[in-house]
Each structure stands twice: as C-alpha cells, then as structure tokens.
Short mmCIF file of C-alpha atoms and ligand atoms in Angstrom, two decimals:
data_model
loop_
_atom_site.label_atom_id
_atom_site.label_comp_id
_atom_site.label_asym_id
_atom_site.label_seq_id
_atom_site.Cartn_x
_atom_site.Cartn_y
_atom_site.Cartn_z
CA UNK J 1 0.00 0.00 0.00
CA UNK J 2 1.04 3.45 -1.11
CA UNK J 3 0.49 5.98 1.05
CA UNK J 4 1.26 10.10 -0.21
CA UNK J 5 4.63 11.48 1.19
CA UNK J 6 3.55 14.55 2.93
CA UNK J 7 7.00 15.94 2.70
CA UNK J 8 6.96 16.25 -1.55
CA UNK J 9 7.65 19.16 -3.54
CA UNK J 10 5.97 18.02 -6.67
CA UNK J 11 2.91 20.05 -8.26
CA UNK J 12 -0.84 18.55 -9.37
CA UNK J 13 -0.71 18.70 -13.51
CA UNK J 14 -3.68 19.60 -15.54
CA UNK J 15 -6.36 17.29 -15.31
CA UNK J 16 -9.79 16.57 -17.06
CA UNK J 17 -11.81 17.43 -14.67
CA UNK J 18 -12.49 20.51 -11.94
CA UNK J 19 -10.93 19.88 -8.40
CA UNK J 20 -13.99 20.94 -6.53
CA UNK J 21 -12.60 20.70 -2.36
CA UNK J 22 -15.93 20.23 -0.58
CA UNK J 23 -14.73 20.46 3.43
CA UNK J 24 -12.10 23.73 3.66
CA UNK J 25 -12.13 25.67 6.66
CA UNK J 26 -12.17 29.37 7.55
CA UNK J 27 -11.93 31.33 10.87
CA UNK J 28 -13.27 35.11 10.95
CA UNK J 29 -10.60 36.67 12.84
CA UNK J 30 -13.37 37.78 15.22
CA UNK J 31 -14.45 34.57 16.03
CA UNK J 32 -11.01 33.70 17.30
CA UNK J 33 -12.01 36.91 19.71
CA UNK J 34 -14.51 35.05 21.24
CA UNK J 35 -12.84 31.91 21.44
CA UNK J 36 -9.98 33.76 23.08
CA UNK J 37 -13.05 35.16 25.96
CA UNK J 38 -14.32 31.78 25.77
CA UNK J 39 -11.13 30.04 26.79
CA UNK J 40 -10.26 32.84 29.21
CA UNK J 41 -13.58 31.92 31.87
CA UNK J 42 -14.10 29.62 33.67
CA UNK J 43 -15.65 26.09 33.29
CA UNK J 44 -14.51 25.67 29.75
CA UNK J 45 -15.38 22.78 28.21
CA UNK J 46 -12.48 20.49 27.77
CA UNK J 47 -13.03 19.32 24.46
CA UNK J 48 -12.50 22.76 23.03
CA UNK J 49 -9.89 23.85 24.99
CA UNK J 50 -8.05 20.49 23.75
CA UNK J 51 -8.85 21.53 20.36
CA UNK J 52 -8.81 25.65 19.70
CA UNK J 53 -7.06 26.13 23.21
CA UNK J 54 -4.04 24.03 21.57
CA UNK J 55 -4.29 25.69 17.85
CA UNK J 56 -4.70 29.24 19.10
CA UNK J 57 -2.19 29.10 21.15
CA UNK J 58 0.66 26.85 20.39
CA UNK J 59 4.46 28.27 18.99
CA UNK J 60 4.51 24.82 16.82
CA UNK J 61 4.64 25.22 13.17
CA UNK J 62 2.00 23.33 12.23
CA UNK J 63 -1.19 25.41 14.40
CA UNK J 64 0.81 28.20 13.18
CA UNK J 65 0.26 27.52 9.66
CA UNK J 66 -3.08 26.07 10.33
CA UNK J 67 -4.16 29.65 12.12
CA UNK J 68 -2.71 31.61 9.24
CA UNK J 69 -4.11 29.85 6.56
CA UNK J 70 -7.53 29.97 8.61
CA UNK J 71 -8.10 33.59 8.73
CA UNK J 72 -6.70 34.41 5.27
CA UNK J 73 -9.46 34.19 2.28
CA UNK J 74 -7.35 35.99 -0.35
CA UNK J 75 -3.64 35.71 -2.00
CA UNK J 76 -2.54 32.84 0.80
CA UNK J 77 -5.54 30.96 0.16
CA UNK J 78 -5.68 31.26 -3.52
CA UNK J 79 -2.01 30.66 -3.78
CA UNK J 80 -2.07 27.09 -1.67
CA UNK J 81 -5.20 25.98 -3.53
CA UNK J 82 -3.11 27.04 -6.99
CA UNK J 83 -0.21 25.22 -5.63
CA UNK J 84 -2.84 22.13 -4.96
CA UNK J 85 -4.51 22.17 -8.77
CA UNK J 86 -7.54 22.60 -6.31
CA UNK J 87 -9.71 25.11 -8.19
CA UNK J 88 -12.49 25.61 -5.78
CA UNK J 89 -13.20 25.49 -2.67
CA UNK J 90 -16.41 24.86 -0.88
CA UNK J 91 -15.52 26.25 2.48
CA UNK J 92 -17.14 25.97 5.99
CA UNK J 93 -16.94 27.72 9.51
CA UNK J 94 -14.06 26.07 11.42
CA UNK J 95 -15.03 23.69 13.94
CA UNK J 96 -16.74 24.49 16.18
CA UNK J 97 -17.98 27.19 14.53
CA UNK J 98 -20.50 28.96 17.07
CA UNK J 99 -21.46 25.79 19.10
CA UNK J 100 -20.00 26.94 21.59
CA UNK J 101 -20.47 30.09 22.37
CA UNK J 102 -23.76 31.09 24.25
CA UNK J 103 -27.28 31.45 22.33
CA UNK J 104 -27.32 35.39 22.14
CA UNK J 105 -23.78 35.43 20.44
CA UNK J 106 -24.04 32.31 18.64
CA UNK J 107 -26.96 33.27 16.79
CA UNK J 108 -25.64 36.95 16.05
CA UNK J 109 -22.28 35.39 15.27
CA UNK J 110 -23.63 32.99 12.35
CA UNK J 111 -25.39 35.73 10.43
CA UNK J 112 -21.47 37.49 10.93
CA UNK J 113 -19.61 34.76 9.79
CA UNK J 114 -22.40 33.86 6.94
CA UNK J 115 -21.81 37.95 5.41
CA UNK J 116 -18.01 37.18 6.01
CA UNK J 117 -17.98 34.39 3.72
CA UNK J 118 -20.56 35.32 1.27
CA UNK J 119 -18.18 39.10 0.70
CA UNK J 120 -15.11 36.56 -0.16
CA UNK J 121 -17.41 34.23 -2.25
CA UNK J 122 -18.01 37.63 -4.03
CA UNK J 123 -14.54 38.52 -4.28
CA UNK J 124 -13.42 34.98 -5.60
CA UNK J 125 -16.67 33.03 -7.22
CA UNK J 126 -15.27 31.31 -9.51
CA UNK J 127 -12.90 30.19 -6.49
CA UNK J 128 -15.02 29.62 -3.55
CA UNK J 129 -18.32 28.38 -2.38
CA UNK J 130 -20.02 28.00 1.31
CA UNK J 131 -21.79 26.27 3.28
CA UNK J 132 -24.46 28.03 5.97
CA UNK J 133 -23.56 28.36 9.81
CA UNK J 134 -26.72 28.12 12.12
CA UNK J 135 -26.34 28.29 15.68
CA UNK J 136 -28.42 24.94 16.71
CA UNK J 137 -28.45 26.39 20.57
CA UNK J 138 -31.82 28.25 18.68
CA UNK J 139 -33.42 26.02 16.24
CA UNK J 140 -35.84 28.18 15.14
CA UNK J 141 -33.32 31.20 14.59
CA UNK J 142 -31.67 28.62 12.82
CA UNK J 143 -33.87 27.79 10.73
CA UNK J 144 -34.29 31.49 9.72
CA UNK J 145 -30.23 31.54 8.36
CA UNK J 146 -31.12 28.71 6.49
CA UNK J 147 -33.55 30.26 4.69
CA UNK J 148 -31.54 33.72 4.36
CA UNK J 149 -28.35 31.63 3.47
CA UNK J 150 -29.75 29.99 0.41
CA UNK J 151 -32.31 32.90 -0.22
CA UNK J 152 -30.16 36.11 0.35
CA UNK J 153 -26.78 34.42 0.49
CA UNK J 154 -26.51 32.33 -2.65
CA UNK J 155 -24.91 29.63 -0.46
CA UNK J 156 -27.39 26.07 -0.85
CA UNK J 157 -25.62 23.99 1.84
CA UNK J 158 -25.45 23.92 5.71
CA UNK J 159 -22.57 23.13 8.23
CA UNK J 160 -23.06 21.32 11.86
CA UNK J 161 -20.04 20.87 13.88
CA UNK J 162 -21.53 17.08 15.09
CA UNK J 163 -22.67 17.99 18.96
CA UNK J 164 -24.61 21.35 20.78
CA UNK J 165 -22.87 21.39 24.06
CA UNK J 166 -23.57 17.61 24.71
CA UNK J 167 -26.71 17.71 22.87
CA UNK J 168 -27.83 15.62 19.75
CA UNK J 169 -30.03 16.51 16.45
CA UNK J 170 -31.63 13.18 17.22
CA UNK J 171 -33.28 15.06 19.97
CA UNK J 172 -36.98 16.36 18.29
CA UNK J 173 -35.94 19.63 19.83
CA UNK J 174 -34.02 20.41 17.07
CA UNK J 175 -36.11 19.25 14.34
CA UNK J 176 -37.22 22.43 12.74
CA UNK J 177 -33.51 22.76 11.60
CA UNK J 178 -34.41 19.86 9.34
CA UNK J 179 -37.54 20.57 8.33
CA UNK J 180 -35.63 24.28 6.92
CA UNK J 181 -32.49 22.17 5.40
CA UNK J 182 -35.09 19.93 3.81
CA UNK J 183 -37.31 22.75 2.60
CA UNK J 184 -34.27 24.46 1.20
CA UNK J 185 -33.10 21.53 -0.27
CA UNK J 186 -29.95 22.11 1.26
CA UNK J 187 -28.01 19.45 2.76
CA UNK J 188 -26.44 19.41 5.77
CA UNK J 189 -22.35 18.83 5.97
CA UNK J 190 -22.04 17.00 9.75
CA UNK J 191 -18.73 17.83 10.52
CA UNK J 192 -16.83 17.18 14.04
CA UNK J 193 -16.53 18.86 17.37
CA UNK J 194 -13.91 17.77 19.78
CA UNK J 195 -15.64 15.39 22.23
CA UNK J 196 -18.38 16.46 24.42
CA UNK J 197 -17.18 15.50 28.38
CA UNK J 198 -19.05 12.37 28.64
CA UNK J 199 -16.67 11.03 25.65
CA UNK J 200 -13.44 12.73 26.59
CA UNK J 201 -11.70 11.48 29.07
CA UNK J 202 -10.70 7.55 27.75
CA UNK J 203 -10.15 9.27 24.46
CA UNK J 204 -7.51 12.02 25.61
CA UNK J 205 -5.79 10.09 27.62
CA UNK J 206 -4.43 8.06 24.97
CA UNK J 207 -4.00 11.10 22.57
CA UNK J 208 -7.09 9.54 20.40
CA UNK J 209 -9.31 12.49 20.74
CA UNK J 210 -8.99 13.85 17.69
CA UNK J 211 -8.86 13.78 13.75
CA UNK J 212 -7.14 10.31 14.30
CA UNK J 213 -10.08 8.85 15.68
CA UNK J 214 -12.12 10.68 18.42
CA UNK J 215 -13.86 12.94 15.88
CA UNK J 216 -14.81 10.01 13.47
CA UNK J 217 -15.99 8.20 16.24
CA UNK J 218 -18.48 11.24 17.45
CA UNK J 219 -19.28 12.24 14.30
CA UNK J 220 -20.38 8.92 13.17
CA UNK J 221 -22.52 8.08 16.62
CA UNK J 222 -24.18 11.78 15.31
CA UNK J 223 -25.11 10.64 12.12
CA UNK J 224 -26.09 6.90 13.70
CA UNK J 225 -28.77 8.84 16.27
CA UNK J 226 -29.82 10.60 13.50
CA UNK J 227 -30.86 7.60 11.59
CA UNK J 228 -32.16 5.72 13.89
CA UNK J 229 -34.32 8.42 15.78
CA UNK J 230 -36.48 7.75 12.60
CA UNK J 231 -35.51 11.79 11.23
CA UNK J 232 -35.05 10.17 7.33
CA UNK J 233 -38.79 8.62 7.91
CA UNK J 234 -39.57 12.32 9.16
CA UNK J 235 -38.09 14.28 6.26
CA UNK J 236 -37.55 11.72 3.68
CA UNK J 237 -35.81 14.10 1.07
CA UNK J 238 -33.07 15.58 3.80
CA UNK J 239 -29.63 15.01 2.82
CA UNK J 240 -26.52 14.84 5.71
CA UNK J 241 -23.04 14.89 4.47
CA UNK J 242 -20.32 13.10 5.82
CA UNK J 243 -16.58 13.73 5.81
CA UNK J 244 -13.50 11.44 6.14
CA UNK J 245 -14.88 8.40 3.94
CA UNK J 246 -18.35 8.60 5.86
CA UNK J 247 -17.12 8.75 9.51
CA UNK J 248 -16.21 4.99 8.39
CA UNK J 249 -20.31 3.99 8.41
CA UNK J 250 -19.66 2.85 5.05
CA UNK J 251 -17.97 0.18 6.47
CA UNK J 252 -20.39 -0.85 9.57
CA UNK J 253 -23.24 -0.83 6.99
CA UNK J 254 -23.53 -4.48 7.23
CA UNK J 255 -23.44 -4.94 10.89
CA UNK J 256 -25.70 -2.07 11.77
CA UNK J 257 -27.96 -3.53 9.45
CA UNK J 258 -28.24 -6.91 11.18
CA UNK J 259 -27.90 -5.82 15.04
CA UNK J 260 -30.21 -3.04 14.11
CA UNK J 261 -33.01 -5.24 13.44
CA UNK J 262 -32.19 -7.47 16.33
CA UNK J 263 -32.22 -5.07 18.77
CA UNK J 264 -36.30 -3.58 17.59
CA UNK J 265 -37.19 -7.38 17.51
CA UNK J 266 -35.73 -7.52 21.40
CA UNK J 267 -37.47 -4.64 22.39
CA UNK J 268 -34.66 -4.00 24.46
CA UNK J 269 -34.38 -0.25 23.99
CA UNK J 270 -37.19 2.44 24.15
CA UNK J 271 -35.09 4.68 21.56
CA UNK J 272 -34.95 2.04 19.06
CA UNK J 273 -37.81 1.83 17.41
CA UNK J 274 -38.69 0.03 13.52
CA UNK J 275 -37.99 2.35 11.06
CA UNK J 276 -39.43 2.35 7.40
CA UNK J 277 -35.73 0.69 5.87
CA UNK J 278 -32.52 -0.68 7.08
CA UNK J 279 -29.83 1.96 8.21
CA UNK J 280 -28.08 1.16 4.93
CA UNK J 281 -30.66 2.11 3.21
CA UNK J 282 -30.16 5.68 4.51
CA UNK J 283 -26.42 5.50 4.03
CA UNK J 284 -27.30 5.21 0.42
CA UNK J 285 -30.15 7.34 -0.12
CA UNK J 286 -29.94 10.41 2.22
CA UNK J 287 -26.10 10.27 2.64
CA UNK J 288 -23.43 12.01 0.64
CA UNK J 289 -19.92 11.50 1.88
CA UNK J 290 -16.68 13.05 1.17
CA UNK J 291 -12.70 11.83 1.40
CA UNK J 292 -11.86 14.51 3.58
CA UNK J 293 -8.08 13.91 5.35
CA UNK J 294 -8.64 10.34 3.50
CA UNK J 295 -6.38 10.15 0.36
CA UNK J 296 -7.05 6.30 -0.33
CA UNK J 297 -7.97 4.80 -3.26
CA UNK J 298 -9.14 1.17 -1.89
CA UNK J 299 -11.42 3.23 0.70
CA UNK J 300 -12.55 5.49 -1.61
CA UNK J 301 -13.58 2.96 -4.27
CA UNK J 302 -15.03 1.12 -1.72
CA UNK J 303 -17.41 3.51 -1.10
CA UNK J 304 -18.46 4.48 -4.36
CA UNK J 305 -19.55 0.48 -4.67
CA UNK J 306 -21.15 0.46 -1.59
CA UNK J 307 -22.88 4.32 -1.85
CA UNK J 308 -22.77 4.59 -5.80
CA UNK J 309 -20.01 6.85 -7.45
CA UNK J 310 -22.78 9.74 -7.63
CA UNK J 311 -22.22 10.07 -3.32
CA UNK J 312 -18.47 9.94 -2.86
CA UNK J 313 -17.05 13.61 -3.50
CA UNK J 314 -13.99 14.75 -2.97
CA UNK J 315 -12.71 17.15 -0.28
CA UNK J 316 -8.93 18.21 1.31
CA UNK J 317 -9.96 19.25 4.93
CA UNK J 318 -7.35 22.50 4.42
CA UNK J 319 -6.06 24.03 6.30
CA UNK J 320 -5.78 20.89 8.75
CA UNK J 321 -4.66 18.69 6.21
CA UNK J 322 -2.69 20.69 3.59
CA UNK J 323 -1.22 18.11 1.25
CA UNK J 324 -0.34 18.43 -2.37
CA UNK J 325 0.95 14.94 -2.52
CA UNK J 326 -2.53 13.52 -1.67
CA UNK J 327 -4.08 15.22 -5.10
CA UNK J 328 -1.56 13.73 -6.55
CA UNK J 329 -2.01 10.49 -5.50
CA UNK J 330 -5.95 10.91 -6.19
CA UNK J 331 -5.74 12.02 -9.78
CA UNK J 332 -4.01 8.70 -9.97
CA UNK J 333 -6.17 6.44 -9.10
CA UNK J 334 -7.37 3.64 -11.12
CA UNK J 335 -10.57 4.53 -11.95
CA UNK J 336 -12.80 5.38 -14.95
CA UNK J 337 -12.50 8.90 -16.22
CA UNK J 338 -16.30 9.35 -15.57
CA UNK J 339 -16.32 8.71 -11.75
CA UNK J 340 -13.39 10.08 -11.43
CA UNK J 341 -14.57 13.58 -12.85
CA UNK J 342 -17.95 12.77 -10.48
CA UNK J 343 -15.48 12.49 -7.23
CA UNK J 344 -13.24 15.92 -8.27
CA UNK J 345 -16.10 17.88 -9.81
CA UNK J 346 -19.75 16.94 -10.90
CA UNK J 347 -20.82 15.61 -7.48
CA UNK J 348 -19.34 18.75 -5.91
CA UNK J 349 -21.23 20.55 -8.76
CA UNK J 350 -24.78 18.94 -7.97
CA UNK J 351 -24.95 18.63 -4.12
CA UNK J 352 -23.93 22.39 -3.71
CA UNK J 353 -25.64 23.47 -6.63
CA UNK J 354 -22.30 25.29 -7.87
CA UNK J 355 -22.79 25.97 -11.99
CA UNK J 356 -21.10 24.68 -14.22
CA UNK J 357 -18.23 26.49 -15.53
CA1 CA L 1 -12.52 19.50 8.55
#
C-alpha cells in the first residue's frame, strides 16, 4: 500500500476534470475573539480547549500555519489551492464554529460569519463556495439563516459541527432545523466537534481524541442517532453529508444492518424503534460523503460500490490537512475517467448546486 509522502515538492498537472474541495475551513478573525473570551472563563469545556485552546495558542509550526491559513481568504488561500490544482473550494466555519459560544452570540455570530464568507465568495466566485452556519443552541433562529443563506446568500448547503454542548439533532428539539435544510433543499455537511465531556476522558488520555479517531468516532454516533431516531422517515428528502470516507459507516453498513433489526425485535431499547428501511438504506439514499483527510484509493472505491459513485465527492480538509501529494495520488487512481470527474467535480457541482463552468 502506497500511502502520499507529505514531505513532496511536486505540483498537481492539468487534469480533465475541476478539483472541486468540498470540506475547507475558515476562521473570521473575530471569532477567534470570542474563542480567546471563551477560553479565558471559567468552566470551559475540555473538548474545546483540547482543540482551539491548543491551535490558538501553540508556537509549533503546524497550528501556526493552520491559524494563518484559517483567517486568510485571499492571496494565501488562492495561492495554496493554486499550488494544490484545487480550483475551488467549498468552504465551511471552522469547527466548532458557534457551538459553543452562548445562544445570544451564537446566533448573532452565524449571520457574521455567513456575510463574512458570502463578501469573499463575491470577491473569488469562480474560487469559492459555502456552506451556511446556524447556531443549533436556537433552532428556530436557525432555521431562519437557512432560509436567508440559500435565499439572500446564494450559499445552498449547511454546516453542523456534530454535537450542541452535549446535545444531539436526534433530539426532536431540534427538528425544525431539518424541516428548513429539507425545505431548502440544502443538505447538511455534519462535521466534528472535539468530544463532548461524557466522551473525553478515555479518548484524551491516549492522545485519540482527535482527527485520528475521536472525531470520526463522534461524528459517526451523530449521524447513527440521527438515523435511527427515525428523522429520514420524518423528512424523507433531507440530505446529511459526511466527511472522512463517511465517519467509516460505510464500512459498519452491514453490521448495523443486522444488530439493528435485532435489537427492535428484542425490544430492548425504548429509543430504538422500527424504522421504514434498514440503516443502509439511509447511508445510500440520504447520505453524501466526502474523502476529507482520507487520500485512499481502496477506501474510496469502496465507497463508491457500496454508496454509488454519484455520493463519494472529494474534499482536502485544508487548512488541517494541507497536502499536495494527496491530489496527486488521487488524480491517480485507477478509476474510470467518468467517476473520477464525479469524485473531483460533478458531485461537488450537484450537491452544492455550484454551476457549471
Ligand atoms: Ca474539517
């Protein structure tokens, strides 16, 4: 197995298709403001201060680089995504965006960040396109920026950092965020948080909590509760995507399937309850996921079997994962020049309803 050198100097060529990056990240410089007050009281949630406590404030190159590149949506930008042959990116509020923060300034703060990014979509649309950030603390306020996002804001997608403070979508609470997303036909990008406390603890302690695993893991219990609270039998035309190959439920598809239906049949939980189709089903038909921070072609592949090559898209996760060896290593996968143009561009072009060029 060949896996990209992250230490190359070589450059992406030309290729047939648009590299359309589908899960880049961007950090108003005001928001790291609040994050700095945030950090600064008391009772901060450990999970964040693992995560942004460690980027904002650590000498090492890397959250260096990773803060720089975060807060710059101009020449810096433009010039890593030239020196990636990524043409476009469709970029999203850094983790964890306004989740956060408290209600008041988490729903003043997404309307902020949502002008923000729609002034450098204006400044660079042929470069960039976003996804909306809704403060689920207020679903109904929520619901609003979805419909001012895709209505006002040309953007047609929305972002969730995975967990509210602890709290779940599953929970019916938050269901008129759905009922927007699916009235807007805008599908919603479930990215991580850092662990909520309850998870924590066994994770940090062996240095797991993060991208390496921790945030998969989360993300992928998020999307799980989703399903199985019975939202896709709710609002059958929603659509959630999924980074890093799926949060791996690609892979569990089988299993969930089978211990799924055992566990309704047992009556053994009051949460699970029959739904109208397997979990897989689901996977496949309200799912979308993306390769974010996974440059591999058996994974990826696998997927596109399992999902169908018109759900698999393609994404970098810059600035976290800033690695020109990895588009390399994609454009040379072996792989039929039509899916391969659906993972780099035309699945990009569809789900976020970004025209054609
Ligand atoms: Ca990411």
């Amino acid at each position: 197995m060949q896996l990209p050198d992250p230490s190359s100097t070589r450059h992406p060529g030309p290729a047939p298709y648009l590299r359309i990056a589908t899960e880049e990240a961007f950090a108003p410089p005001e928001m790291l403001e609040i994050y700095r007050r945030i950090l600064s009281g008391a009772n901060v949630d450990p999970g964040f201060r693992g995560l942004m406590g460690f980027y904002m404030s650590s000498p090492s190159e890397r959250a260096q680089h990773i803060m720089r590149c975060l807060t710059d949506m101009d020449a810096l930008r433009l010039k890593h995504m030239d020196d990636c042959g990524v043409d476009m990116q469709v970029l999203a509020l850094t983790s964890p965006g306004v989740q956060v923060m408290d209600k008041a300034t988490a729903v003043s703060f997404a309307r902020i960040a949502n002008d923000y990014l729609a002034d450098a979509i204006r400044r660079h649309p042929t470069r960039f396109a976003g996804m909306i950030a809704v403060a689920p603390q207020d679903p109904q306020a929520a619901a609003k920026e979805i419909e001012r996002g895709v209505s006002q804001l040309g953007m047609n997608a929305v972002v969730i950092n995975s967990h509210t403070q602890g709290e779940y979508l599953s929970d019916t609470k938050f269901w008129d965020i759905f009922a927007a997303a699916e009235a807007h036909d805008a599908p919603i990008y479930l990215h991580p948080n850092s662990l909520p406390p309850g998870m924590y603890e066994p994770f940090m302690e062996a240095g797991l909590d993060g991208a390496i695993y921790g945030f998969g893991v989360e993300t992928g219990l998020h999307a799980l509760r989703i399903i199985t609270a019975g939202v896709f039998d709710r609002f059958p035309k929603l659509r959630l995507i999924l980074g890093h190959m799926g949060e791996a439920l690609p892979f569990w598809a089988y299993r969930l399937d089978y211990m799924h239906r055992a566990t309704v049949k047992s009556q053994r939980y009051d949460s699970v309850k029959p739904l109208r189709r397997q979990p897989s089903d689901y996977l496949r038909e309200n799912v979308y996921i993306t390769n974010s921070g996974v440059a591999w072609e058996p994974a990826i592949k696998f997927s596109q079997d399992f999902l169908g090559a018109d759900r698999v898209l393609y994404a970098m996760d810059y600035p976290y994962q800033h690695a020109v060896d990895e588009v390399i290593a994609l454009d040379g996968m072996t792989m039929s020049p039509e899916h391969k143009k659906r993972f780099f561009q035309t699945n990009a072009e569809t789900v976020f309803k970004i025209p054609p060029r």
